[in-house]
Coordinates of C-alpha atoms in Angstrom, one line a residue:
Chain A
X22 CA -15.4 -15.2 16.3
X23 CA -13.0 -12.3 16.4
X24 CA -10.6 -14.3 14.2
X25 CA -13.3 -14.8 11.5
X26 CA -14.1 -11.1 11.7
X27 CA -10.5 -10.1 11.3
X28 CA -10.1 -12.3 8.3
X29 CA -13.2 -10.9 6.7
X30 CA -11.9 -7.4 7.1
X31 CA -8.6 -8.6 5.6
X32 CA -10.3 -10.1 2.5
X33 CA -12.4 -6.9 2.0
X34 CA -9.2 -4.8 2.0
X35 CA -7.3 -7.3 -0.2
X36 CA -10.1 -7.3 -2.8
X37 CA -10.2 -3.5 -2.7
X38 CA -6.4 -3.3 -3.1
X39 CA -6.4 -5.8 -6.0
X40 CA -9.1 -3.8 -7.9
X41 CA -7.5 -0.5 -7.1
X42 CA -4.1 -1.6 -8.2
X43 CA -5.6 -2.9 -11.4
X44 CA -7.3 0.4 -11.9
X45 CA -4.2 2.5 -11.3
X46 CA -1.4 0.5 -13.1
X47 CA -2.5 1.3 -16.7
X48 CA -3.3 4.9 -15.8
X49 CA 0.2 5.7 -14.4
X50 CA 2.0 3.7 -17.2
X51 CA 2.6 5.1 -20.6
X52 CA 0.5 4.1 -23.6
X53 CA -3.2 3.1 -23.9
X54 CA -5.4 0.5 -25.5
X55 CA -6.3 2.5 -28.6
X56 CA -2.6 3.0 -29.4
X57 CA -2.2 -0.7 -29.2
X58 CA -5.0 -1.2 -31.8
X59 CA -3.7 1.5 -34.0
X60 CA -0.3 -0.3 -34.0
X61 CA -2.1 -3.4 -35.2
X62 CA -4.4 -2.0 -37.8
X63 CA -3.0 0.8 -40.0
X64 CA -5.0 3.3 -42.0
X65 CA -7.9 3.8 -39.6
X66 CA -10.0 6.8 -40.2
X67 CA -10.4 9.4 -37.5
X68 CA -14.0 8.4 -37.0
X69 CA -13.0 4.8 -36.3
X70 CA -10.3 6.0 -33.9
X71 CA -13.0 8.1 -32.2
X72 CA -15.4 5.2 -31.9
X73 CA -12.6 3.0 -30.5
X74 CA -11.8 5.6 -27.9
X75 CA -15.4 5.6 -26.8
X76 CA -15.5 1.8 -26.8
X77 CA -12.4 1.6 -24.5
X78 CA -13.4 4.5 -22.4
X79 CA -10.3 6.6 -23.2
X80 CA -10.2 10.3 -23.2
X81 CA -13.8 10.5 -21.9
X82 CA -14.6 13.4 -19.6
X83 CA -14.8 12.9 -15.9
X84 CA -12.3 13.1 -13.1
X85 CA -10.1 10.1 -12.1
X86 CA -12.5 9.6 -9.1
X87 CA -15.6 9.2 -11.4
X88 CA -13.5 6.9 -13.6
X89 CA -12.7 4.9 -10.5
X90 CA -16.3 4.4 -9.6
X91 CA -17.1 3.6 -13.2
X92 CA -14.4 0.9 -13.1
X93 CA -15.8 -0.6 -9.9
X94 CA -19.3 -0.6 -11.5
X95 CA -17.9 -2.5 -14.5
X96 CA -16.0 -5.0 -12.3
X97 CA -19.1 -5.7 -10.2
X98 CA -21.0 -6.5 -13.4
X99 CA -18.2 -8.6 -14.8
X100 CA -17.8 -6.2 -17.6
X101 CA -14.1 -6.3 -18.1
X102 CA -14.0 -4.7 -21.5
X103 CA -12.9 -5.9 -24.9
X104 CA -9.6 -7.4 -25.8
X105 CA -7.4 -5.4 -28.2
X106 CA -5.2 -8.3 -29.3
X107 CA -8.2 -10.5 -30.1
X108 CA -10.5 -7.7 -31.0
X109 CA -13.5 -7.8 -30.7
X110 CA -13.7 -10.7 -28.2
X111 CA -14.8 -9.8 -24.7
X112 CA -12.2 -10.2 -22.0
X113 CA -14.6 -12.3 -19.9
X114 CA -15.1 -14.7 -22.8
X115 CA -11.3 -15.3 -23.1
X116 CA -11.0 -15.8 -19.4
X117 CA -13.9 -18.2 -19.4
X118 CA -12.1 -20.3 -22.0
X119 CA -8.7 -20.4 -20.5
X120 CA -9.3 -20.4 -16.7
X121 CA -10.7 -24.0 -16.5
X122 CA -7.4 -25.4 -18.0
X123 CA -5.3 -23.8 -15.4
X124 CA -7.6 -24.6 -12.5
X125 CA -7.8 -28.2 -13.4
X126 CA -4.1 -28.8 -13.9
X127 CA -2.6 -26.5 -11.3
X128 CA -5.3 -27.2 -8.7
X129 CA -4.8 -31.0 -8.8
X130 CA -1.0 -30.7 -8.9
X131 CA -0.9 -28.3 -5.9
X132 CA -3.2 -30.4 -3.8
X133 CA -1.1 -33.5 -4.6
X134 CA 2.2 -31.9 -3.9
X135 CA 0.9 -30.5 -0.6
X136 CA -0.4 -33.9 0.5
X137 CA 2.7 -35.9 -0.6
X138 CA 5.1 -33.3 0.8
X139 CA 3.3 -33.1 4.2
X140 CA 3.2 -36.9 4.5
X141 CA 6.8 -37.3 3.6
X142 CA 7.7 -34.6 6.2
X143 CA 5.9 -36.6 8.9
X144 CA 7.8 -39.7 8.1
X145 CA 11.2 -37.9 7.7
X146 CA 10.8 -36.3 11.1
X147 CA 9.6 -39.6 12.8
X148 CA 12.6 -41.5 11.5
X149 CA 15.1 -38.7 12.1
X150 CA 18.4 -39.5 10.4
X151 CA 16.7 -42.2 8.3
X152 CA 17.0 -42.5 4.5
X153 CA 14.1 -40.2 3.8
X154 CA 15.5 -37.6 6.2
X155 CA 18.9 -37.8 4.6
X156 CA 17.4 -37.4 1.1
X157 CA 16.1 -34.0 2.1
X158 CA 19.2 -32.0 1.0
X159 CA 18.8 -33.4 -2.5
X160 CA 15.2 -32.2 -2.5
X161 CA 16.4 -28.7 -1.6
X162 CA 18.5 -28.7 -4.8
X163 CA 15.2 -29.2 -6.7
X164 CA 13.7 -26.4 -4.7
X165 CA 16.5 -24.0 -5.5
X166 CA 16.4 -24.9 -9.2
X167 CA 14.5 -22.5 -11.4
X168 CA 11.2 -24.1 -12.2
X169 CA 11.3 -23.5 -16.0
X170 CA 14.8 -25.0 -16.2
X171 CA 13.5 -28.2 -14.6
X172 CA 10.6 -28.1 -17.0
X173 CA 12.9 -27.7 -20.0
X174 CA 14.9 -30.7 -18.9
X175 CA 11.8 -32.8 -18.4
X176 CA 10.6 -31.8 -21.9
X177 CA 13.9 -32.7 -23.4
X178 CA 14.1 -36.0 -21.6
X179 CA 10.6 -37.4 -21.6
X180 CA 9.0 -35.7 -24.6
X181 CA 11.9 -35.4 -27.1
X182 CA 14.5 -38.0 -26.2
X183 CA 12.3 -40.8 -24.9
X184 CA 9.1 -39.7 -26.6
X185 CA 7.0 -41.1 -23.7
X186 CA 4.7 -38.1 -23.3
X187 CA 3.4 -35.4 -25.6
X188 CA 4.1 -31.7 -24.9
X189 CA 2.9 -28.4 -26.1
X190 CA -0.8 -27.3 -26.2
X191 CA -3.5 -28.8 -24.0
X192 CA -4.6 -31.6 -26.4
X193 CA -3.6 -33.1 -29.7
X194 CA -4.2 -31.0 -32.9
X195 CA -7.3 -32.2 -34.8
X196 CA -9.4 -32.9 -31.7
X197 CA -12.1 -30.6 -30.7
X198 CA -12.8 -29.9 -27.0
X199 CA -15.8 -31.8 -25.8
X200 CA -17.0 -34.5 -23.5
X201 CA -15.6 -37.5 -25.5
X202 CA -13.0 -40.1 -24.8
X203 CA -10.5 -39.1 -27.4
X204 CA -10.3 -35.5 -26.2
X205 CA -10.2 -36.4 -22.5
X206 CA -7.5 -39.0 -23.0
X207 CA -5.4 -36.5 -25.0
X208 CA -5.9 -33.7 -22.5
X209 CA -4.9 -35.9 -19.5
X210 CA -1.9 -37.2 -21.4
X211 CA -0.8 -33.6 -22.2
X212 CA -1.2 -32.6 -18.6
X213 CA 0.9 -35.4 -17.0
X214 CA 4.3 -33.8 -17.7
X215 CA 3.4 -30.3 -16.6
X216 CA 1.8 -31.7 -13.4
X217 CA 4.8 -33.8 -12.6
X218 CA 7.2 -30.9 -12.9
X219 CA 5.0 -28.8 -10.6
X220 CA 4.9 -31.6 -8.0
X221 CA 8.6 -32.2 -8.3
X222 CA 9.5 -28.6 -7.5
X223 CA 6.9 -27.8 -4.8
X224 CA 6.9 -31.0 -2.7
X225 CA 10.3 -30.3 -1.1
X226 CA 9.1 -27.1 0.5
X227 CA 6.1 -28.6 2.2
X228 CA 8.2 -31.6 3.3
X229 CA 10.9 -29.4 4.8
X230 CA 8.5 -27.2 6.7
X231 CA 6.4 -30.2 8.0
X232 CA 9.6 -32.0 9.0
X233 CA 10.9 -29.0 11.0
X234 CA 7.7 -28.4 12.9
X235 CA 7.2 -32.1 13.4
X236 CA 10.7 -32.4 15.0
X237 CA 9.7 -29.7 17.5
X238 CA 6.4 -31.3 18.1
X239 CA 7.6 -34.9 18.7
X240 CA 10.0 -33.8 21.4
X241 CA 7.1 -32.5 23.5
X242 CA 6.3 -34.3 26.6
X243 CA 2.7 -35.3 25.6
X244 CA 4.1 -37.4 22.7
X245 CA 6.3 -39.2 25.2
X246 CA 3.2 -39.8 27.4
X247 CA 1.3 -41.1 24.5
X248 CA 4.0 -43.5 23.7
X249 CA 4.3 -44.5 27.4
X250 CA 0.6 -45.2 27.4
X251 CA 1.3 -47.8 24.7
X252 CA -0.6 -46.2 21.9
X253 CA 0.2 -47.5 18.4
X254 CA 3.0 -45.7 16.6
X255 CA 0.6 -44.7 13.8
X256 CA -1.8 -43.1 16.3
X257 CA 1.0 -41.2 18.0
X258 CA 2.5 -40.1 14.7
X259 CA -0.7 -38.8 13.1
X260 CA -3.2 -38.0 15.8
X261 CA -0.8 -36.7 18.3
X262 CA 2.1 -35.4 16.3
X263 CA 1.1 -34.5 12.7
X264 CA -2.2 -33.1 13.7
X265 CA -0.5 -30.4 15.8
X266 CA 2.4 -29.9 13.5
X267 CA 0.4 -29.4 10.4
X268 CA -1.0 -25.9 11.3
X269 CA 1.9 -23.9 9.9
X270 CA 1.6 -25.9 6.7
X271 CA -2.0 -25.0 6.3
X272 CA -1.3 -21.3 7.1
X273 CA 1.6 -21.5 4.6
X274 CA -0.7 -23.1 2.0
X275 CA -3.0 -20.0 2.1
X276 CA -0.1 -17.7 1.7
X277 CA 1.7 -19.7 -1.0
X278 CA -1.1 -19.7 -3.5
X279 CA 0.2 -16.5 -5.1
X280 CA 3.4 -18.4 -5.8
X281 CA 1.4 -21.3 -7.2
X282 CA -0.2 -19.1 -9.7
X283 CA 3.2 -17.7 -10.6
X284 CA 4.6 -21.1 -11.2
X285 CA 1.5 -21.8 -13.4
X286 CA 2.4 -18.9 -15.6
X287 CA 5.9 -20.1 -16.3
X288 CA 4.7 -23.7 -16.7
X289 CA 2.1 -22.7 -19.3
X290 CA 4.8 -20.7 -21.1
X291 CA 7.2 -23.6 -21.3
X292 CA 4.5 -26.2 -22.2
X293 CA 2.4 -23.8 -24.4
X294 CA -0.5 -24.9 -22.2
X295 CA -3.7 -23.0 -23.1
X296 CA -4.3 -21.7 -19.6
X297 CA -4.7 -18.3 -18.1
X298 CA -1.0 -17.7 -17.4
X299 CA 0.0 -18.0 -21.0
X300 CA -2.9 -15.8 -22.0
X301 CA -1.7 -13.2 -19.5
X302 CA 1.8 -13.4 -20.9
X303 CA 0.6 -12.9 -24.4
X304 CA -1.7 -10.1 -23.3
X305 CA 1.3 -8.2 -21.7
X306 CA 3.6 -8.7 -24.7
X307 CA 1.0 -7.5 -27.2
X308 CA 0.1 -4.5 -25.0
X309 CA -3.5 -5.8 -24.5
X310 CA -4.3 -3.6 -21.5
X311 CA -8.0 -4.7 -21.0
X312 CA -7.1 -8.4 -21.2
X313 CA -4.1 -7.9 -18.9
X314 CA -6.1 -6.1 -16.3
X315 CA -9.0 -8.6 -16.5
X316 CA -6.7 -11.6 -16.0
X317 CA -4.7 -10.0 -13.2
X318 CA -8.0 -9.3 -11.5
X319 CA -9.3 -12.8 -11.9
X320 CA -6.0 -14.3 -10.7
X321 CA -6.0 -12.1 -7.6
X322 CA -9.6 -13.1 -6.8
X323 CA -8.9 -16.8 -7.4
X324 CA -5.9 -16.6 -5.0
X325 CA -8.1 -14.8 -2.4
X326 CA -10.8 -17.4 -2.7
X327 CA -8.5 -20.3 -2.3
X328 CA -6.8 -18.5 0.6
X329 CA -10.2 -18.1 2.2
X330 CA -10.9 -21.8 1.9
X331 CA -7.5 -22.6 3.5
X332 CA -8.5 -20.2 6.3
X333 CA -11.7 -22.0 6.9
X334 CA -9.8 -25.3 7.1
X335 CA -7.5 -23.6 9.6
X336 CA -10.4 -22.6 11.8
X337 CA -11.6 -26.2 11.9
X338 CA -8.1 -27.6 12.5
X339 CA -7.0 -25.2 15.2
X340 CA -9.3 -24.8 18.2
X341 CA -7.4 -21.8 19.3
X342 CA -8.4 -19.9 16.1
X343 CA -12.0 -20.4 17.2
X344 CA -11.8 -19.4 20.8
X345 CA -8.8 -17.1 21.3
X346 CA -9.2 -13.5 20.6
X347 CA -5.7 -13.0 19.3
X348 CA -4.4 -14.6 16.2
Chain B
X30 CA 45.2 -4.1 13.8
X31 CA 41.5 -3.5 13.4
X32 CA 41.4 -5.4 10.2
X33 CA 43.3 -8.3 11.7
X34 CA 40.9 -8.5 14.7
X35 CA 37.9 -8.3 12.3
X36 CA 39.2 -11.1 10.2
X37 CA 39.9 -13.1 13.3
X38 CA 36.4 -12.6 14.6
X39 CA 34.9 -13.4 11.1
X40 CA 37.1 -16.5 11.1
X41 CA 35.9 -17.8 14.5
X42 CA 32.3 -17.0 13.5
X43 CA 32.7 -19.0 10.3
X44 CA 34.1 -22.0 12.2
X45 CA 31.0 -22.1 14.5
X46 CA 28.7 -22.6 11.5
X47 CA 27.5 -26.0 10.4
X48 CA 29.1 -27.7 7.5
X49 CA 26.1 -27.0 5.3
X50 CA 26.4 -23.3 5.9
X51 CA 30.2 -23.4 5.2
X52 CA 29.7 -25.1 1.9
X53 CA 27.0 -22.5 1.0
X54 CA 29.2 -19.6 1.9
X55 CA 32.2 -20.9 -0.1
X56 CA 30.0 -21.4 -3.2
X57 CA 28.4 -18.0 -2.8
X58 CA 31.8 -16.4 -2.5
X59 CA 32.9 -18.0 -5.8
X60 CA 29.9 -16.5 -7.5
X61 CA 30.6 -13.1 -6.0
X62 CA 34.2 -13.3 -7.2
X63 CA 33.0 -14.2 -10.7
X64 CA 30.6 -11.4 -10.6
X65 CA 33.5 -9.0 -9.9
X66 CA 36.1 -10.4 -12.3
X67 CA 33.9 -12.3 -14.8
X68 CA 33.9 -9.7 -17.6
X69 CA 37.7 -9.6 -17.6
X70 CA 38.3 -13.3 -17.7
X71 CA 35.7 -14.1 -20.4
X72 CA 37.6 -15.5 -23.4
X73 CA 35.2 -14.0 -25.9
X74 CA 32.8 -11.0 -26.1
X75 CA 29.4 -12.3 -25.1
X76 CA 28.0 -10.5 -28.2
X77 CA 30.4 -12.1 -30.6
X78 CA 28.7 -13.8 -33.5
X79 CA 30.0 -16.0 -36.3
X80 CA 28.4 -17.0 -39.6
X81 CA 27.7 -20.5 -38.4
X82 CA 24.2 -21.7 -38.8
X83 CA 23.8 -24.0 -35.8
X84 CA 24.8 -24.2 -32.2
X85 CA 28.1 -25.9 -31.5
X86 CA 28.5 -28.6 -28.8
X87 CA 31.2 -28.0 -26.1
X88 CA 34.7 -28.3 -27.6
X89 CA 38.3 -27.1 -26.9
X90 CA 37.6 -23.6 -28.3
X91 CA 34.2 -23.2 -26.7
X92 CA 34.3 -25.1 -23.4
X93 CA 30.6 -24.8 -22.8
X94 CA 29.5 -24.7 -26.5
X95 CA 28.0 -21.9 -28.4
X96 CA 24.6 -20.5 -29.2
X97 CA 23.0 -20.8 -32.7
X98 CA 24.6 -17.5 -33.7
X99 CA 28.0 -18.5 -32.4
X100 CA 28.0 -16.7 -29.1
X101 CA 30.3 -18.4 -26.5
X102 CA 28.1 -19.7 -23.7
X103 CA 31.0 -19.6 -21.1
X104 CA 31.7 -16.0 -21.9
X105 CA 28.0 -15.1 -21.7
X106 CA 27.8 -16.8 -18.3
X107 CA 30.9 -15.1 -17.0
X108 CA 29.6 -11.7 -18.0
X109 CA 26.0 -12.4 -17.0
X110 CA 26.9 -13.5 -13.4
X111 CA 27.4 -9.9 -12.4
X112 CA 23.9 -8.8 -13.4
X113 CA 22.2 -11.8 -11.7
X114 CA 24.2 -11.5 -8.4
X115 CA 24.0 -7.7 -8.2
X116 CA 20.2 -7.8 -8.8
X117 CA 19.8 -10.4 -6.1
X118 CA 21.9 -8.5 -3.5
X119 CA 20.4 -5.1 -4.2
X120 CA 16.9 -6.5 -3.9
X121 CA 17.9 -8.4 -0.7
X122 CA 19.2 -5.2 0.9
X123 CA 16.2 -3.0 -0.1
X124 CA 13.6 -5.6 0.8
X125 CA 15.3 -6.5 4.1
X126 CA 15.4 -2.9 5.2
X127 CA 11.7 -2.5 4.3
X128 CA 10.8 -5.7 6.2
X129 CA 12.9 -4.8 9.3
X130 CA 11.3 -1.3 9.4
X131 CA 7.8 -2.5 9.0
X132 CA 8.2 -5.6 11.1
X133 CA 9.8 -3.9 14.1
X134 CA 7.5 -1.0 13.9
X135 CA 4.4 -3.2 13.8
X136 CA 5.7 -5.5 16.6
X137 CA 7.0 -2.8 18.9
X138 CA 4.3 -0.2 18.6
X139 CA 1.4 -2.7 18.6
X140 CA -2.2 -1.5 18.6
X141 CA -3.6 0.2 15.5
X142 CA -0.2 0.6 13.9
X143 CA 0.3 -3.1 14.2
X144 CA -3.2 -3.8 12.8
X145 CA -2.6 -1.5 9.9
X146 CA 0.9 -2.7 9.0
X147 CA 0.0 -6.4 9.4
X148 CA -3.0 -6.0 7.2
X149 CA -0.9 -4.1 4.6
X150 CA 1.8 -6.8 4.4
X151 CA -0.8 -9.6 4.4
X152 CA -2.5 -8.0 1.4
X153 CA 0.9 -7.8 -0.4
X154 CA 1.5 -11.4 0.5
X155 CA -1.7 -12.8 -1.2
X156 CA -1.4 -10.7 -4.4
X157 CA 0.1 -13.0 -7.0
X158 CA 3.7 -11.7 -7.2
X159 CA 4.9 -12.9 -10.6
X160 CA 1.8 -11.8 -12.6
X161 CA 2.0 -8.5 -10.8
X162 CA 5.7 -8.1 -11.7
X163 CA 5.1 -9.1 -15.3
X164 CA 2.2 -6.5 -15.6
X165 CA 4.3 -3.7 -14.0
X166 CA 7.6 -4.5 -15.8
X167 CA 5.7 -5.2 -19.0
X168 CA 4.3 -1.7 -18.9
X169 CA 7.6 0.0 -18.1
X170 CA 9.4 0.6 -21.3
X171 CA 13.0 0.3 -20.2
X172 CA 13.8 -1.8 -17.2
X173 CA 17.3 -1.6 -15.9
X174 CA 18.7 -3.5 -13.0
X175 CA 17.9 -0.9 -10.4
X176 CA 14.3 -0.4 -11.6
X177 CA 13.8 -4.2 -11.6
X178 CA 15.4 -4.5 -8.1
X179 CA 13.1 -1.8 -6.7
X180 CA 9.9 -3.4 -8.2
X181 CA 11.1 -6.9 -6.9
X182 CA 11.7 -5.4 -3.4
X183 CA 8.3 -3.7 -3.3
X184 CA 6.7 -7.1 -4.0
X185 CA 9.1 -9.2 -1.9
X186 CA 9.4 -7.6 1.5
X187 CA 6.2 -8.9 3.4
X188 CA 7.6 -12.4 4.1
X189 CA 10.4 -11.1 6.1
X190 CA 8.2 -8.4 7.8
X191 CA 5.9 -11.1 9.1
X192 CA 8.6 -13.2 10.7
X193 CA 10.4 -10.1 12.2
X194 CA 7.1 -8.8 13.6
X195 CA 6.5 -12.1 15.3
X196 CA 10.0 -12.1 16.9
X197 CA 9.7 -8.4 17.9
X198 CA 6.4 -9.2 19.6
X199 CA 8.0 -11.9 21.7
X200 CA 11.1 -9.9 22.5
X201 CA 9.1 -6.7 23.5
X202 CA 7.9 -8.1 26.7
X203 CA 11.2 -9.7 27.9
X204 CA 12.6 -8.3 31.0
X205 CA 15.6 -6.6 29.5
X206 CA 13.4 -4.6 27.1
X207 CA 11.1 -3.6 30.0
X208 CA 14.1 -2.6 32.0
X209 CA 15.4 -0.5 29.2
X210 CA 12.1 1.2 29.0
X211 CA 12.0 1.8 32.7
X212 CA 15.4 3.4 32.5
X213 CA 13.9 5.8 30.1
X214 CA 15.6 4.8 26.8
X215 CA 14.1 6.3 23.7
X216 CA 12.0 3.9 21.5
X217 CA 14.4 4.2 18.6
X218 CA 17.3 3.3 20.9
X219 CA 15.4 0.3 22.3
X220 CA 14.7 -0.9 18.7
X221 CA 18.2 -0.3 17.5
X222 CA 20.3 -1.5 20.5
X223 CA 18.0 -3.9 22.3
X224 CA 15.7 -5.5 19.7
X225 CA 17.6 -5.6 16.5
X226 CA 20.8 -7.3 17.8
X227 CA 18.7 -10.0 19.3
X228 CA 17.2 -10.9 16.0
X229 CA 20.2 -10.6 13.8
X230 CA 20.0 -14.3 12.9
X231 CA 16.4 -13.9 11.8
X232 CA 17.2 -10.8 9.8
X233 CA 20.1 -12.6 8.1
X234 CA 17.9 -15.5 7.2
X235 CA 15.3 -13.2 5.8
X236 CA 18.0 -11.5 3.8
X237 CA 19.2 -14.8 2.3
X238 CA 15.7 -15.9 1.4
X239 CA 15.0 -12.6 -0.2
X240 CA 18.1 -12.8 -2.3
X241 CA 17.0 -16.3 -3.3
X242 CA 13.6 -15.1 -4.3
X243 CA 15.1 -12.2 -6.2
X244 CA 17.4 -14.4 -8.2
X245 CA 14.8 -17.0 -9.0
X246 CA 12.2 -14.4 -10.0
X247 CA 14.5 -12.2 -12.0
X248 CA 15.8 -15.2 -13.9
X249 CA 12.2 -16.3 -14.6
X250 CA 11.3 -12.8 -15.7
X251 CA 14.3 -12.6 -18.1
X252 CA 13.5 -16.1 -19.4
X253 CA 10.0 -14.8 -20.3
X254 CA 11.7 -11.8 -22.0
X255 CA 10.4 -9.2 -19.5
X256 CA 13.7 -7.5 -19.1
X257 CA 16.5 -5.6 -20.9
X258 CA 17.7 -8.3 -23.3
X259 CA 20.9 -6.5 -24.3
X260 CA 22.2 -6.8 -20.7
X261 CA 23.6 -10.3 -20.1
X262 CA 22.4 -12.4 -17.2
X263 CA 21.6 -16.1 -16.7
X264 CA 18.0 -15.4 -17.5
X265 CA 18.8 -13.7 -20.7
X266 CA 21.0 -16.6 -21.9
X267 CA 18.1 -18.9 -21.2
X268 CA 15.7 -16.6 -23.0
X269 CA 17.8 -16.8 -26.1
X270 CA 18.1 -20.6 -25.7
X271 CA 14.3 -20.8 -25.5
X272 CA 13.7 -18.5 -28.5
X273 CA 16.3 -20.3 -30.5
X274 CA 14.4 -23.5 -29.6
X275 CA 17.5 -25.1 -28.1
X276 CA 15.4 -27.9 -26.5
X277 CA 13.8 -29.0 -29.8
X278 CA 17.2 -28.9 -31.6
X279 CA 18.9 -31.0 -28.8
X280 CA 21.4 -28.2 -28.0
X281 CA 21.4 -29.2 -24.3
X282 CA 24.5 -27.2 -23.4
X283 CA 22.8 -24.0 -24.3
X284 CA 20.3 -24.2 -21.4
X285 CA 21.9 -26.8 -19.2
X286 CA 24.9 -24.8 -18.0
X287 CA 23.2 -21.5 -17.3
X288 CA 20.3 -23.4 -15.7
X289 CA 22.7 -25.3 -13.4
X290 CA 24.6 -22.1 -12.6
X291 CA 21.3 -20.7 -11.2
X292 CA 20.5 -23.9 -9.4
X293 CA 23.9 -24.1 -7.7
X294 CA 23.7 -20.4 -6.7
X295 CA 20.2 -21.1 -5.3
X296 CA 21.4 -24.2 -3.5
X297 CA 24.2 -22.2 -1.8
X298 CA 21.7 -19.8 -0.5
X299 CA 19.4 -22.6 0.8
X300 CA 22.4 -24.2 2.5
X301 CA 23.3 -20.9 4.2
X302 CA 19.7 -20.6 5.4
X303 CA 19.8 -24.2 6.8
X304 CA 22.9 -23.2 8.8
X305 CA 21.2 -20.0 10.1
X306 CA 18.0 -22.0 11.0
X307 CA 20.1 -24.5 13.0
X308 CA 21.9 -21.7 14.8
X309 CA 18.6 -20.2 16.0
X310 CA 16.7 -23.5 16.6
X311 CA 19.0 -26.2 18.2
X312 CA 16.4 -28.9 17.7
X313 CA 17.1 -28.8 13.9
X314 CA 20.8 -29.4 14.4
X315 CA 22.2 -32.4 12.7
X316 CA 22.3 -35.7 14.6
X317 CA 26.0 -35.7 15.4
X318 CA 25.4 -35.4 19.1
X319 CA 22.6 -37.8 19.1
X320 CA 22.6 -41.4 20.3
X321 CA 20.8 -44.1 18.3
X322 CA 18.5 -46.2 20.4
X323 CA 15.7 -48.1 18.8
X324 CA 14.8 -46.5 15.6
X325 CA 14.8 -43.0 17.1
X326 CA 17.8 -40.8 17.8
X327 CA 18.0 -39.5 21.4
X328 CA 19.7 -36.4 22.6
X329 CA 21.6 -36.6 25.9
X330 CA 19.0 -34.3 27.4
X331 CA 16.0 -36.3 26.3
X332 CA 14.1 -38.3 29.0
X333 CA 14.7 -42.0 29.3
X334 CA 13.7 -43.8 26.1
X335 CA 10.4 -45.6 26.2
X336 CA 10.7 -49.3 26.2
X337 CA 8.4 -49.5 23.2
X338 CA 11.0 -48.1 20.9
X339 CA 13.5 -50.6 22.1
X340 CA 11.2 -53.5 21.7
X341 CA 10.4 -52.4 18.2
X342 CA 14.0 -52.8 17.0
X343 CA 14.9 -56.0 18.8
X344 CA 11.7 -57.7 17.6

């Protein structure tokens, strides 16, 4: 129980830190939202500037403390302000449009790469020195390759040279998003290449970690006992070996989600995929402070939520996390 | 004399490493050499432009081809190596110092200090790093190497701190540390002379991983244009390739060579880390000393093989 309590404290602090960081960054950095709009539209009358300032809450009276509480109030009501680059759309509307794209693509790709990588790691360790195990150094080359470079190569090879798969945007031009076959088909087709590149880069890491822990696990005496008892190889491999070796992978999964989101950002940039990462990139380059802040907050919260889910799985997988007081 | 004995020591240390680590160190040394002499051996100025209208494929004059404006890719890479390598090393040093300080402090002091520092580093770990970096560096008007390195270090230290804390925790209760405490050694002395030397392998591995992270992240940031674009680095070359739509034009040399350069640099670091891992965990060592029996490999120290494995192969 103590473990759960500690994790809850951790999540509370993490959420507080994310919101506070979000509050502080634009306030310590130069420039503000109204300047960004003024740069976009010229010849605004002072009255308009004044009303914009009121709208974005700039220059209003009150100490930094009261602004901070105001910000928390807004966050709790999902009032993330108005985008300056796509004025006057609300930030929450833009996030609502782009987040599902990222969640669907990156979520599926991440779960797939975790599953494939972990399974391959189990087999590589079991047949130590076998062909799968010897292929591992090649996979590390993939791991050391910058993701976007691999993505560019994939685009060049599969989309431009061979023309097998489309790339750019989330669906073909001319279709309107909706629940119809043409759109879904096009969206899936557009997501294959990005998903494959994500899987190609991230599988090696899971495989290597699983293999290393599994090697340590299968040299334990109880594995030998299980084999001596005459249990089937599959049973020893999965129920005795992999089940105990997978814990660091699950813990790593919770921690790596931040990197998963990072990969998503570069992926969306390379493939012009209409997800939240590309929107964040555009928001930063066009000095859209409210949108940048809103997206960063949502990404942080999404990572924390996914990390919480991984923690819950961990509690189920590791009896020690349930009973022991120390983590 | 001192120099000779140092070189001799370094030489024997190098020989003890595994082949993977040796290859990694040799490749990394080549990169560091290029980082030092690169700007002098570059055949052209990286900024040189010609009036040509399209990128030229590799030829005798331009061994790795040119960009769309006629810049020599080889020269740009030779000049850009310095920025990429220096950024990686500076970030590695700063972040490793941070993680050693936080990790040993948390592990050695325990109690509330540990609770607080662990919480702090875990929070840093789950905050999405790249979006955070883009937001911070995007707001900063001029981002030089040092500023970027500092921001990268601030975001990148917690991984190392976590590992070093765990190791400190396990070392803290060993007999030699308890003995040192009984003798009355000061805490800073115990940390510096008892704890740190015993985790030098771990600290080295953490340093190498941080350098790898810094290089990968800085190249990605430059590729996205979130950097000083007048300062050549691998990422900046790739940024110009992307903005010159090299992929669509089929100018593969423009992004293939700098991309491969980053990949090989990254691979050398991964190889070094493999070697360090195997030094500290003998179970991961390559199977040279193992005997093949059945489909499994057996170490001399392993218990007698189970008959089952033997039956499986003969059947």
